[in-house]
PDB file of C-alpha atoms and ligand atoms in Angstrom:
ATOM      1  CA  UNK Q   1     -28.393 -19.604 160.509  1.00  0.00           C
ATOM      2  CA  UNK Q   2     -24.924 -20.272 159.511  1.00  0.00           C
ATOM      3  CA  UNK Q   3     -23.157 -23.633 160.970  1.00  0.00           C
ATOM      4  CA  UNK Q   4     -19.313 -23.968 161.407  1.00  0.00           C
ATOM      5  CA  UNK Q   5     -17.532 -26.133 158.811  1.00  0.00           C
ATOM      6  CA  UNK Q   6     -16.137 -28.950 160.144  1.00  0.00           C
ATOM      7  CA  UNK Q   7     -13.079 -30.700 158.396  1.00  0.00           C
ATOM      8  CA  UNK Q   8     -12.212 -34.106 159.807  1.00  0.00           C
ATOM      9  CA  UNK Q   9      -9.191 -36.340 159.325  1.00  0.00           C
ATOM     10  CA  UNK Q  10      -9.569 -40.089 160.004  1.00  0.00           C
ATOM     11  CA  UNK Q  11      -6.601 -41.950 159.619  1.00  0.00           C
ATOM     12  CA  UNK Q  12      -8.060 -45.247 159.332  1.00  0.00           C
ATOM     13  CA  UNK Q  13      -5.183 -47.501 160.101  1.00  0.00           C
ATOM     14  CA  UNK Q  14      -2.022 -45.447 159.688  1.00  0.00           C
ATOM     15  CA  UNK Q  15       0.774 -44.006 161.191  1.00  0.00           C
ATOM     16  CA  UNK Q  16       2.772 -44.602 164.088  1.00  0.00           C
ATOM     17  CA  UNK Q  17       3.603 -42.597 167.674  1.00  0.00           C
ATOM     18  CA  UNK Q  18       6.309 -40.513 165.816  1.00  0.00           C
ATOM     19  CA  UNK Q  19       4.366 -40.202 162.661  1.00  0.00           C
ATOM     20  CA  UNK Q  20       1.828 -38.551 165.033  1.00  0.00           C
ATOM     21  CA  UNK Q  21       3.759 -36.095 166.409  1.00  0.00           C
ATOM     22  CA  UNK Q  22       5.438 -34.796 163.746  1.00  0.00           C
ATOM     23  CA  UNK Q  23       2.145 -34.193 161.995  1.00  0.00           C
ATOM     24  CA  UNK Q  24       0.690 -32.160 163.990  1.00  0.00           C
ATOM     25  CA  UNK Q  25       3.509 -30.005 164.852  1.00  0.00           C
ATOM     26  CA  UNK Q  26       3.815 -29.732 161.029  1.00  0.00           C
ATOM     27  CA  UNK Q  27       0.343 -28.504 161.112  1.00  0.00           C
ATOM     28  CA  UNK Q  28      -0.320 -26.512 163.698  1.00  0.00           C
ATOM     29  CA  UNK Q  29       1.604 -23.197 162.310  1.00  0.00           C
ATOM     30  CA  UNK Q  30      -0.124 -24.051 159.078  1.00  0.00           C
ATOM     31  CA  UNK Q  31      -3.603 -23.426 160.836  1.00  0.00           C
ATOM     32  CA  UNK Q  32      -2.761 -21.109 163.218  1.00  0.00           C
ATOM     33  CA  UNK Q  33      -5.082 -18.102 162.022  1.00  0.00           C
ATOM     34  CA  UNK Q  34      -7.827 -20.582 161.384  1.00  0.00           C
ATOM     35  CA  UNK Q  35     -11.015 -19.193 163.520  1.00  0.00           C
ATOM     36  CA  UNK Q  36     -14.211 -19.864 161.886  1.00  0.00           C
ATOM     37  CA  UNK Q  37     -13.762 -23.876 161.256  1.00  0.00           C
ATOM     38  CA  UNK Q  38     -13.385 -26.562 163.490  1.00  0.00           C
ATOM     39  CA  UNK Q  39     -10.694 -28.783 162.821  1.00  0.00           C
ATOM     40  CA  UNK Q  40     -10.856 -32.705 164.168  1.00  0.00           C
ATOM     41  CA  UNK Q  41      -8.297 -35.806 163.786  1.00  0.00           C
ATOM     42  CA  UNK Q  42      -9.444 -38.789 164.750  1.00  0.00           C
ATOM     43  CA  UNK Q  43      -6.202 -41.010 164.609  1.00  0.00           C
ATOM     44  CA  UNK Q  44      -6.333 -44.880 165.350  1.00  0.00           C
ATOM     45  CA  UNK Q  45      -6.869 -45.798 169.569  1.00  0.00           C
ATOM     46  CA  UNK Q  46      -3.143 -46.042 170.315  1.00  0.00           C
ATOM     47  CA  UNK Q  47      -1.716 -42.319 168.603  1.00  0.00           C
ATOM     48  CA  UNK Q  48      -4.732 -40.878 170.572  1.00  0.00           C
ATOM     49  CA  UNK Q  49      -3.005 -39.587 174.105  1.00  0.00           C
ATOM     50  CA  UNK Q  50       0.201 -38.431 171.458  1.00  0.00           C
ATOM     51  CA  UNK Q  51      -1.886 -36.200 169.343  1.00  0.00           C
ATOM     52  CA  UNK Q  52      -3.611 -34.868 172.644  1.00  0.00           C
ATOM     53  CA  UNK Q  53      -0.452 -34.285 173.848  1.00  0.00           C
ATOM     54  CA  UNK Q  54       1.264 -32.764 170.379  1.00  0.00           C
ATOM     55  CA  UNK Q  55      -1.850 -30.077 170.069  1.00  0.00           C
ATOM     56  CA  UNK Q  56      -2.077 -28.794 174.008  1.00  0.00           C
ATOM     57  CA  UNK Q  57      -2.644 -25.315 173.776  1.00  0.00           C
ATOM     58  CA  UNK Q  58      -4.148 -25.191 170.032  1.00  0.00           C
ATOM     59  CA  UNK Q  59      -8.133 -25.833 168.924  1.00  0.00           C
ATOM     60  CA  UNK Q  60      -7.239 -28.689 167.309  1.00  0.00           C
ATOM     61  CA  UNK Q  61     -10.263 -31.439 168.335  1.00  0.00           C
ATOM     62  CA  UNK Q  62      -9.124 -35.042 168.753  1.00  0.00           C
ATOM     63  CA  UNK Q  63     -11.954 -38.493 167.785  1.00  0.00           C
ATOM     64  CA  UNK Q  64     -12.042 -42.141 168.144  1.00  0.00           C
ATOM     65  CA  UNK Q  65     -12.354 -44.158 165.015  1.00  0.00           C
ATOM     66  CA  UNK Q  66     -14.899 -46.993 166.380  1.00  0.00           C
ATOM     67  CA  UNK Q  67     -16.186 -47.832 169.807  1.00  0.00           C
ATOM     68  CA  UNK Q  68     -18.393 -50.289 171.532  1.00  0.00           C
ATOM     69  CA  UNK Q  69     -21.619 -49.395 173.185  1.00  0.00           C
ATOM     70  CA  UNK Q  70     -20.937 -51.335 176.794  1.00  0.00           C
ATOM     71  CA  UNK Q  71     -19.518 -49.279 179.517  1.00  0.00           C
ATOM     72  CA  UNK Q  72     -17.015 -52.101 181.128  1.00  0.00           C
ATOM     73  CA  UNK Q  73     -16.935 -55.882 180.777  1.00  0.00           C
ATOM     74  CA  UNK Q  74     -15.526 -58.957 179.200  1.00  0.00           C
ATOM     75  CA  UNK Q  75     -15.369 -57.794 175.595  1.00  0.00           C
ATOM     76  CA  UNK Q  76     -11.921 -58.375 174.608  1.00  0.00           C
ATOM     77  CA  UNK Q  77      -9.765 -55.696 172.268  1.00  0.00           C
ATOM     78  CA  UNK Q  78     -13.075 -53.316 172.375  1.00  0.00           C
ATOM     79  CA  UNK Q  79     -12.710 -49.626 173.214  1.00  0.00           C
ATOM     80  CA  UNK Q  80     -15.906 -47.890 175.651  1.00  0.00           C
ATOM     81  CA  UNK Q  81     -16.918 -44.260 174.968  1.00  0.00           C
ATOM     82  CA  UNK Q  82     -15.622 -43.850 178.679  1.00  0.00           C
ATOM     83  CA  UNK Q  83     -12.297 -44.498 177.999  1.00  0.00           C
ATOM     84  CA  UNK Q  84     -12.482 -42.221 174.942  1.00  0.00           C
ATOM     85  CA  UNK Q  85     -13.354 -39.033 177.105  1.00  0.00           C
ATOM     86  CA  UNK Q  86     -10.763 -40.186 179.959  1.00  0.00           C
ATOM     87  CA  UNK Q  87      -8.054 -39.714 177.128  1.00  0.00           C
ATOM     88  CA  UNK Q  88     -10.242 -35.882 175.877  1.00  0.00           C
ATOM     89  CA  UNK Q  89     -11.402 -37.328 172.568  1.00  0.00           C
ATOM     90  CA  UNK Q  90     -14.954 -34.976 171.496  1.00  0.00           C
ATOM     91  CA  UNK Q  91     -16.069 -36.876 169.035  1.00  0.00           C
ATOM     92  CA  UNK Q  92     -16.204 -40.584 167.586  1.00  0.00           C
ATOM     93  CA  UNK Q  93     -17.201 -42.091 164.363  1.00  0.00           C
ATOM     94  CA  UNK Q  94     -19.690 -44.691 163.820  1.00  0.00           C
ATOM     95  CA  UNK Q  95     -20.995 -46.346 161.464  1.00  0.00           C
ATOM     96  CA  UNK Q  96     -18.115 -45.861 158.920  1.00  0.00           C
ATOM     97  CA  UNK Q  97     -18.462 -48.116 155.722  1.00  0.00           C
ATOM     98  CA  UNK Q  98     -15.573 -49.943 156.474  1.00  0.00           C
ATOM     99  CA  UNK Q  99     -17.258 -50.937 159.732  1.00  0.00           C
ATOM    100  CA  UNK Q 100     -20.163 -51.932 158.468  1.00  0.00           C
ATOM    101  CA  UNK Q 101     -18.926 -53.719 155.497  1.00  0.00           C
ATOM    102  CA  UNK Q 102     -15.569 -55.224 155.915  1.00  0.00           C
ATOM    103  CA  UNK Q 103     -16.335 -55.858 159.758  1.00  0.00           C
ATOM    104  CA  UNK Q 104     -20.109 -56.698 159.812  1.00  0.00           C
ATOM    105  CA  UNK Q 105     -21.566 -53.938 161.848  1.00  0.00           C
ATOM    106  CA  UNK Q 106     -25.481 -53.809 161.317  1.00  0.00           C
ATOM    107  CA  UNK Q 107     -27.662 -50.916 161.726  1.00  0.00           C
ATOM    108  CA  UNK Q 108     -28.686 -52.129 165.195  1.00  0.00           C
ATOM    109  CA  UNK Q 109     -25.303 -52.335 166.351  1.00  0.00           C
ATOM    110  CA  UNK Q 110     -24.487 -48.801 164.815  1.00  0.00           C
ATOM    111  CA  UNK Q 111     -28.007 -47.324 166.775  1.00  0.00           C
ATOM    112  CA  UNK Q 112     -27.029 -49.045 170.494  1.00  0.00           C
ATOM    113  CA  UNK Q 113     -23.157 -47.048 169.944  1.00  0.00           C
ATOM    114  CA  UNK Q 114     -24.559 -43.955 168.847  1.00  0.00           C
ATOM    115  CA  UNK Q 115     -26.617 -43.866 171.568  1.00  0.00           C
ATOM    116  CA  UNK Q 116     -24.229 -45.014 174.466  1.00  0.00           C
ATOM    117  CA  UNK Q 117     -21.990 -42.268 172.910  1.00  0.00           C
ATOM    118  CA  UNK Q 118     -24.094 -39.451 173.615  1.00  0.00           C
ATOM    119  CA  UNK Q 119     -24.459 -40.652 176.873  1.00  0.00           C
ATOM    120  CA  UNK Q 120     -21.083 -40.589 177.802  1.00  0.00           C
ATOM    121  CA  UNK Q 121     -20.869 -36.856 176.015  1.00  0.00           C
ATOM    122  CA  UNK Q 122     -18.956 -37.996 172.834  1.00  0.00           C
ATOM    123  CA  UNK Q 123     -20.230 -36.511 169.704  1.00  0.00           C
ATOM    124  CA  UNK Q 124     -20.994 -39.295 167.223  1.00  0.00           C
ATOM    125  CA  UNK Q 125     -20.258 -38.623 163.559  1.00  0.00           C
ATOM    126  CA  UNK Q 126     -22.910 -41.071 162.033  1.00  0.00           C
ATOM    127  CA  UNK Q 127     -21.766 -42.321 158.618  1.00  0.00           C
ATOM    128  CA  UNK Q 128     -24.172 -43.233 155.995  1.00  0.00           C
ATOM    129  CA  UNK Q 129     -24.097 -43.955 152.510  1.00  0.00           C
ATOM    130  CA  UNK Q 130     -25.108 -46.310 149.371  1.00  0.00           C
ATOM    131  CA  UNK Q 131     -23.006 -49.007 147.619  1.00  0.00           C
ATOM    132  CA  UNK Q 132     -22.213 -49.265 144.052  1.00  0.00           C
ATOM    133  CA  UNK Q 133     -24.432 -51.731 142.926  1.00  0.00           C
ATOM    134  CA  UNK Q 134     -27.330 -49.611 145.018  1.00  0.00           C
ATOM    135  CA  UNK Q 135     -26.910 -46.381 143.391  1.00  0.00           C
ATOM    136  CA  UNK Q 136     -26.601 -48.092 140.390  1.00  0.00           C
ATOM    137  CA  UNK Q 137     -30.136 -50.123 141.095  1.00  0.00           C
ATOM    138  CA  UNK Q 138     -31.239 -46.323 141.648  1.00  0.00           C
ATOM    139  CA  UNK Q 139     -31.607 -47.228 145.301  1.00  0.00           C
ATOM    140  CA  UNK Q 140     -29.293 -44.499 147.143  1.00  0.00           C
ATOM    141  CA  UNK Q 141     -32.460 -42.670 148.760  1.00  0.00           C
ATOM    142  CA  UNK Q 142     -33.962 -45.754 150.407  1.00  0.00           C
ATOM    143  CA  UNK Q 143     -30.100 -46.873 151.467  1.00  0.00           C
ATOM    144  CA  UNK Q 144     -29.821 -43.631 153.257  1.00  0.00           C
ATOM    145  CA  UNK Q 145     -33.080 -42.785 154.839  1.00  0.00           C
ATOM    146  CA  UNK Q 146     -33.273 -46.821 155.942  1.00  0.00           C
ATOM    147  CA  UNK Q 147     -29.446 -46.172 158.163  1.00  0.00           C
ATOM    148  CA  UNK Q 148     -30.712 -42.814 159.212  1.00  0.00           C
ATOM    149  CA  UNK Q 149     -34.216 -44.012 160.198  1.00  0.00           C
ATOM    150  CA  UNK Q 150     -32.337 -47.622 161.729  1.00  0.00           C
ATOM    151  CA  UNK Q 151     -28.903 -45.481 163.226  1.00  0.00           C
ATOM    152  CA  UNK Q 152     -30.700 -42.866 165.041  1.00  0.00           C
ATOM    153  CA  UNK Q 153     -33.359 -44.916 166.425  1.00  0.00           C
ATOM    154  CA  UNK Q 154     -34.705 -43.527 170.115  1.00  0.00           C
ATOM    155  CA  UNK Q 155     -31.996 -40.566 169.969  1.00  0.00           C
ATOM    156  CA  UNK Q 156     -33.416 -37.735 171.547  1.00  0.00           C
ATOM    157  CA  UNK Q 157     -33.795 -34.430 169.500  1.00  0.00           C
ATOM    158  CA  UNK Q 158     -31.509 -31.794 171.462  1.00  0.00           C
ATOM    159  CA  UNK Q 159     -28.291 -34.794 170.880  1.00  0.00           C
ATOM    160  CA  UNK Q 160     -29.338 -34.781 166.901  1.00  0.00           C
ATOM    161  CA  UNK Q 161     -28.833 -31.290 166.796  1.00  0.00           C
ATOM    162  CA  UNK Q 162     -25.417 -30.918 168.160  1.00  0.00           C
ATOM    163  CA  UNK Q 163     -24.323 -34.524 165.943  1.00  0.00           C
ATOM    164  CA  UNK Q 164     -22.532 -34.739 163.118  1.00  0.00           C
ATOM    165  CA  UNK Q 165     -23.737 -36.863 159.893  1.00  0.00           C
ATOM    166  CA  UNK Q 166     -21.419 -37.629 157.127  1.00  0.00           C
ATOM    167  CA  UNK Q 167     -22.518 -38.964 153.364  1.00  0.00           C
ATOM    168  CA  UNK Q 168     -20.000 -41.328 152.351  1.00  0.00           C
ATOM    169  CA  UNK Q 169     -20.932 -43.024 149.342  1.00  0.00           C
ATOM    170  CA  UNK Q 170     -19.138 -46.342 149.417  1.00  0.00           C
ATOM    171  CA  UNK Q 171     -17.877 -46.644 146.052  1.00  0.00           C
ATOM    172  CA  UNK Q 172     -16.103 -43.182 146.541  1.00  0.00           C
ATOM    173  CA  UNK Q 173     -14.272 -44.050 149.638  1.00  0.00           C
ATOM    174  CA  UNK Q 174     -10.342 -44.265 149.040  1.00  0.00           C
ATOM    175  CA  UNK Q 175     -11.097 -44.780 145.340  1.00  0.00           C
ATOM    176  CA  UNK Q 176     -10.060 -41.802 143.878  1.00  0.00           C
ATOM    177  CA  UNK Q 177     -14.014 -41.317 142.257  1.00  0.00           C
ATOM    178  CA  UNK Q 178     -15.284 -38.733 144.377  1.00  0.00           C
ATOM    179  CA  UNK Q 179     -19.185 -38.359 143.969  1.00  0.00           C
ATOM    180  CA  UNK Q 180     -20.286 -35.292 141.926  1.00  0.00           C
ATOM    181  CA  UNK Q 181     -21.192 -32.224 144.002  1.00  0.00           C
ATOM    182  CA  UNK Q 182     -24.637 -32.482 142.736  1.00  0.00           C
ATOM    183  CA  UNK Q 183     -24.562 -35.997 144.200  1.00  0.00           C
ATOM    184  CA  UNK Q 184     -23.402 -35.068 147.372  1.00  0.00           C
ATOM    185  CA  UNK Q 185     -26.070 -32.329 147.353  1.00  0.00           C
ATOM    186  CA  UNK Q 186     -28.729 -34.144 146.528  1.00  0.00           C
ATOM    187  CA  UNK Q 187     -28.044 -36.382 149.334  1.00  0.00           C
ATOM    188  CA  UNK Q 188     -27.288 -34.098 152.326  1.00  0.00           C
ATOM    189  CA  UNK Q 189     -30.334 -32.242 151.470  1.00  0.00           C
ATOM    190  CA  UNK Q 190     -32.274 -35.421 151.593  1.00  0.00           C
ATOM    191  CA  UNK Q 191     -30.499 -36.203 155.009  1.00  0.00           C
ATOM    192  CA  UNK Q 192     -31.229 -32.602 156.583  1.00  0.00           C
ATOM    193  CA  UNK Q 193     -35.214 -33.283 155.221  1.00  0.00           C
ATOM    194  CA  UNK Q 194     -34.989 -36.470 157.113  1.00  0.00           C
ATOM    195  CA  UNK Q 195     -33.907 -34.998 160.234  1.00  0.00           C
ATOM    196  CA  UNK Q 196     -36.647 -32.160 159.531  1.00  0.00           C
ATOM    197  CA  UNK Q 197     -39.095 -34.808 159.249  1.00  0.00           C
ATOM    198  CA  UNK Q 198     -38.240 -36.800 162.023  1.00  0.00           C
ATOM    199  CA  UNK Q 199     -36.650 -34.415 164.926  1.00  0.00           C
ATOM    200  CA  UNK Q 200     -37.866 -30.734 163.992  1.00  0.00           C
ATOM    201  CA  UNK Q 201     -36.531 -27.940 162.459  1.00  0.00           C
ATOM    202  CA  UNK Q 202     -34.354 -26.579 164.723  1.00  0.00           C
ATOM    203  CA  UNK Q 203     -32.556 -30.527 164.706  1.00  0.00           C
ATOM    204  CA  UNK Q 204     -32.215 -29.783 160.822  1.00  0.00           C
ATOM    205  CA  UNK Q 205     -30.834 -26.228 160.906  1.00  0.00           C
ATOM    206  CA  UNK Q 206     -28.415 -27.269 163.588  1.00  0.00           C
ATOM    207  CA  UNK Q 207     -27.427 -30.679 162.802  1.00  0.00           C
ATOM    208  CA  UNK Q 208     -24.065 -30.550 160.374  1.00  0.00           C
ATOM    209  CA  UNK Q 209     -23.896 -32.814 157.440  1.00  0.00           C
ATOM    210  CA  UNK Q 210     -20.565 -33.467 155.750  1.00  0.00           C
ATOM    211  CA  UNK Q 211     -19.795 -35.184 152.276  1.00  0.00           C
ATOM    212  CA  UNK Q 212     -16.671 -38.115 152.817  1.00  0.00           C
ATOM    213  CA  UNK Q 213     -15.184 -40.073 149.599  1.00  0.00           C
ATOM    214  CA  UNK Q 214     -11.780 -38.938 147.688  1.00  0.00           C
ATOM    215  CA  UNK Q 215     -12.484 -35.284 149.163  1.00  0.00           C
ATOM    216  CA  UNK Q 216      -9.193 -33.765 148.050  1.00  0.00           C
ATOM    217  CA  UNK Q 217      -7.213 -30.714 148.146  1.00  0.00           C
ATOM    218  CA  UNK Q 218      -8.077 -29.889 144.388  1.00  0.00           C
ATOM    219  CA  UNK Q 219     -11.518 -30.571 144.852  1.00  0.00           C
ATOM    220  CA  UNK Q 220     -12.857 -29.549 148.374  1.00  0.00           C
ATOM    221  CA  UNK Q 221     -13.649 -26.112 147.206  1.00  0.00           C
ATOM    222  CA  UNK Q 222     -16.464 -26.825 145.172  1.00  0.00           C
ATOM    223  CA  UNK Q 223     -17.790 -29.359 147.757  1.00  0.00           C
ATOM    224  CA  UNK Q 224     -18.102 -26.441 150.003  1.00  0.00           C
ATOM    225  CA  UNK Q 225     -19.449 -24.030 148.159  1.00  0.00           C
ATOM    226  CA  UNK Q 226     -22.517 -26.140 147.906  1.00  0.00           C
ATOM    227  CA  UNK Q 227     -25.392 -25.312 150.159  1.00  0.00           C
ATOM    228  CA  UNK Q 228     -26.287 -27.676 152.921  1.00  0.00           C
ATOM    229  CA  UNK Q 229     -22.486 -28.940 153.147  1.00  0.00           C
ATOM    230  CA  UNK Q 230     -20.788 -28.255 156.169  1.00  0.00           C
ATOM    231  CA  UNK Q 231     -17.476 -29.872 155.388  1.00  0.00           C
ATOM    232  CA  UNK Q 232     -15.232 -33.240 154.903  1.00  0.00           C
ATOM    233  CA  UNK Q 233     -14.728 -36.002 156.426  1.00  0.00           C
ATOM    234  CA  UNK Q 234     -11.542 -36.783 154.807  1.00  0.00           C
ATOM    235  CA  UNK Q 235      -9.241 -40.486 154.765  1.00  0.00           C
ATOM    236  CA  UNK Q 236      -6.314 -40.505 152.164  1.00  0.00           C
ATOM    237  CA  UNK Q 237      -5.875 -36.529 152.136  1.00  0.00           C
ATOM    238  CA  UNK Q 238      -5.453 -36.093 155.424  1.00  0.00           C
ATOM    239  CA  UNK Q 239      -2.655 -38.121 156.195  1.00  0.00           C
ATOM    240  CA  UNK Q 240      -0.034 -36.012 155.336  1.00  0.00           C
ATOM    241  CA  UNK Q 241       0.117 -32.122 156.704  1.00  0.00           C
ATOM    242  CA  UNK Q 242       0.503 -30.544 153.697  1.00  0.00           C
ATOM    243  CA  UNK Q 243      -2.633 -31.664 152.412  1.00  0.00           C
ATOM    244  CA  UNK Q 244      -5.120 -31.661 155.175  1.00  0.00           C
ATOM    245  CA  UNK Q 245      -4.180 -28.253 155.751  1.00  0.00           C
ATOM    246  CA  UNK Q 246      -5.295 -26.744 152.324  1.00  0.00           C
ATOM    247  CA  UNK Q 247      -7.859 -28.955 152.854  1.00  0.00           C
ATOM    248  CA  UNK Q 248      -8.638 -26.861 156.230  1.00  0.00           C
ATOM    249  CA  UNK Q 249      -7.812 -23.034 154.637  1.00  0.00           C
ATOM    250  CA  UNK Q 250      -9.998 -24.515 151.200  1.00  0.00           C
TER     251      UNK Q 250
HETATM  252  P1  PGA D   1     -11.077 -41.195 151.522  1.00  0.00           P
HETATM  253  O1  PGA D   1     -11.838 -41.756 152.826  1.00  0.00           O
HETATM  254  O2  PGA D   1     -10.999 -39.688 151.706  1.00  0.00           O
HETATM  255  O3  PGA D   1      -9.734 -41.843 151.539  1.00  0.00           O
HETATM  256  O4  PGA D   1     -11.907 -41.562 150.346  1.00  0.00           O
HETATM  257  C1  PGA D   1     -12.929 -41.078 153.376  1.00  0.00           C
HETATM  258  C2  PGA D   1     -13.449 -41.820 154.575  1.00  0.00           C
HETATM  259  O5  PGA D   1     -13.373 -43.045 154.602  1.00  0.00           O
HETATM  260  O6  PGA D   1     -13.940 -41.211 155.544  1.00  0.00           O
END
């Protein structure tokens, strides 16, 4: 069975309104004939409701970088998968390394918003993925299958199949020292046997796994020509529309 690619932008932290705009009206044309991918930005909370307006009409997809797992309440400058939909984002990232590490998110934490996102019908993009020191201490399988086993804790098997995992090793994010494809081989395949193990085969034929760390325009070919990768989830080359779109027509 043969799963869409999926190329993803997340701008972390960048840009502003008119940035926005003029990005993806620069990239629209460049995409145009583009049928058998999907194509996602998920821009920071504010630029959301100007990208969804700059793309009406195309099959551009729009996500959230972050959210929290409550519905409503008193939990000042957070962001509910509710409010997401209201402004038409599809999918949200969780679990990103820069979450988890420069803001303190724990596993738990990671498990209660990937649930509460499929709830609310966003698609979570779970991100998981070993430090330096760990893959150095040889410990990059046990880093992995402990977030998957801890991140997808009580989710129900039809929502894993229609999720998106990405392995981002955490020394390779925005460093410029992308992992080797055999890396990033070696660990989706361990990530889709995970799944396989834990939510059936038809979970682990469905779900899509991408590979995310210094994923550029020069080297996303041979990412994708491995087996088992279904595309990129992509920070520094996607900012500008030049880029992301060879990234896109790879
Ligand atoms: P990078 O970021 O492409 O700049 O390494 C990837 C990511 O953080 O998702």
């Amino acid at each position: 069975m043969s799963r869409r690619p999926l190329i993803a932008a997340n701008w972390k932290m960048h840009k502003v309104t008119a940035e926005a705009k003029a990005f993806v009206t620069a990239l629209l044309p460049k995409i145009a004939e583009v049928r058998d991918r999907d194509v996602l930005v998920c821009p920071p909370f504010p630029l959301i409701a100007s990208v969804d307006d700059a793309r009406k009409g195309s099959k551009l997809s729009i996500g959230a970088q972050n959210m929290y797992f409550e519905e409503k309440g008193a939990f000042t400058g957070e962001v509910s998968a509710t409010m997401l939909k209201d402004l038409h984002c599809e999918f949200v990232i969780l679990g990103h390394s820069e979450r988890r590490w420069v803001f303190g998110e724990g596993d738990e934490l990671i498990n209660k918003k990937t649930i509460a996102a499929i709830n609310a019908g966003l698609i979570p993009i779970l991100c998981v993925g070993e430090k330096l020191d760990e893959r150095e201490k040889n410990m990059t399988e046990q880093v992995v299958l402990n977030q998957l086993d801890k991140n997808l804790k009580s989710v129900p098997e039809h929502a894993v199949a229609s999720m998106i995992i990405a392995y981002e090793p955490v020394w390779a994010i925005g460093t410029g020292r992308n992992a080797s494809t055999k890396d990033a081989k070696d660990a989706i395949t361990l990530i889709r046997e995970f799944i396989h193990s834990r939510f059936g085969a038809t979970s682990a034929e469905k779900v899509r796994i991408l590979y995310g760390g210094s994923v550029k325009p020069e080297n996303m070919k041979q990412y994708m020509d491995q087996e088992g990768i279904d595309g990129a989830l992509v920070g520094g080359a996607s900012l500008d529309p030049e880029s992301f779109a060879k990234l896109i027509l790879y």
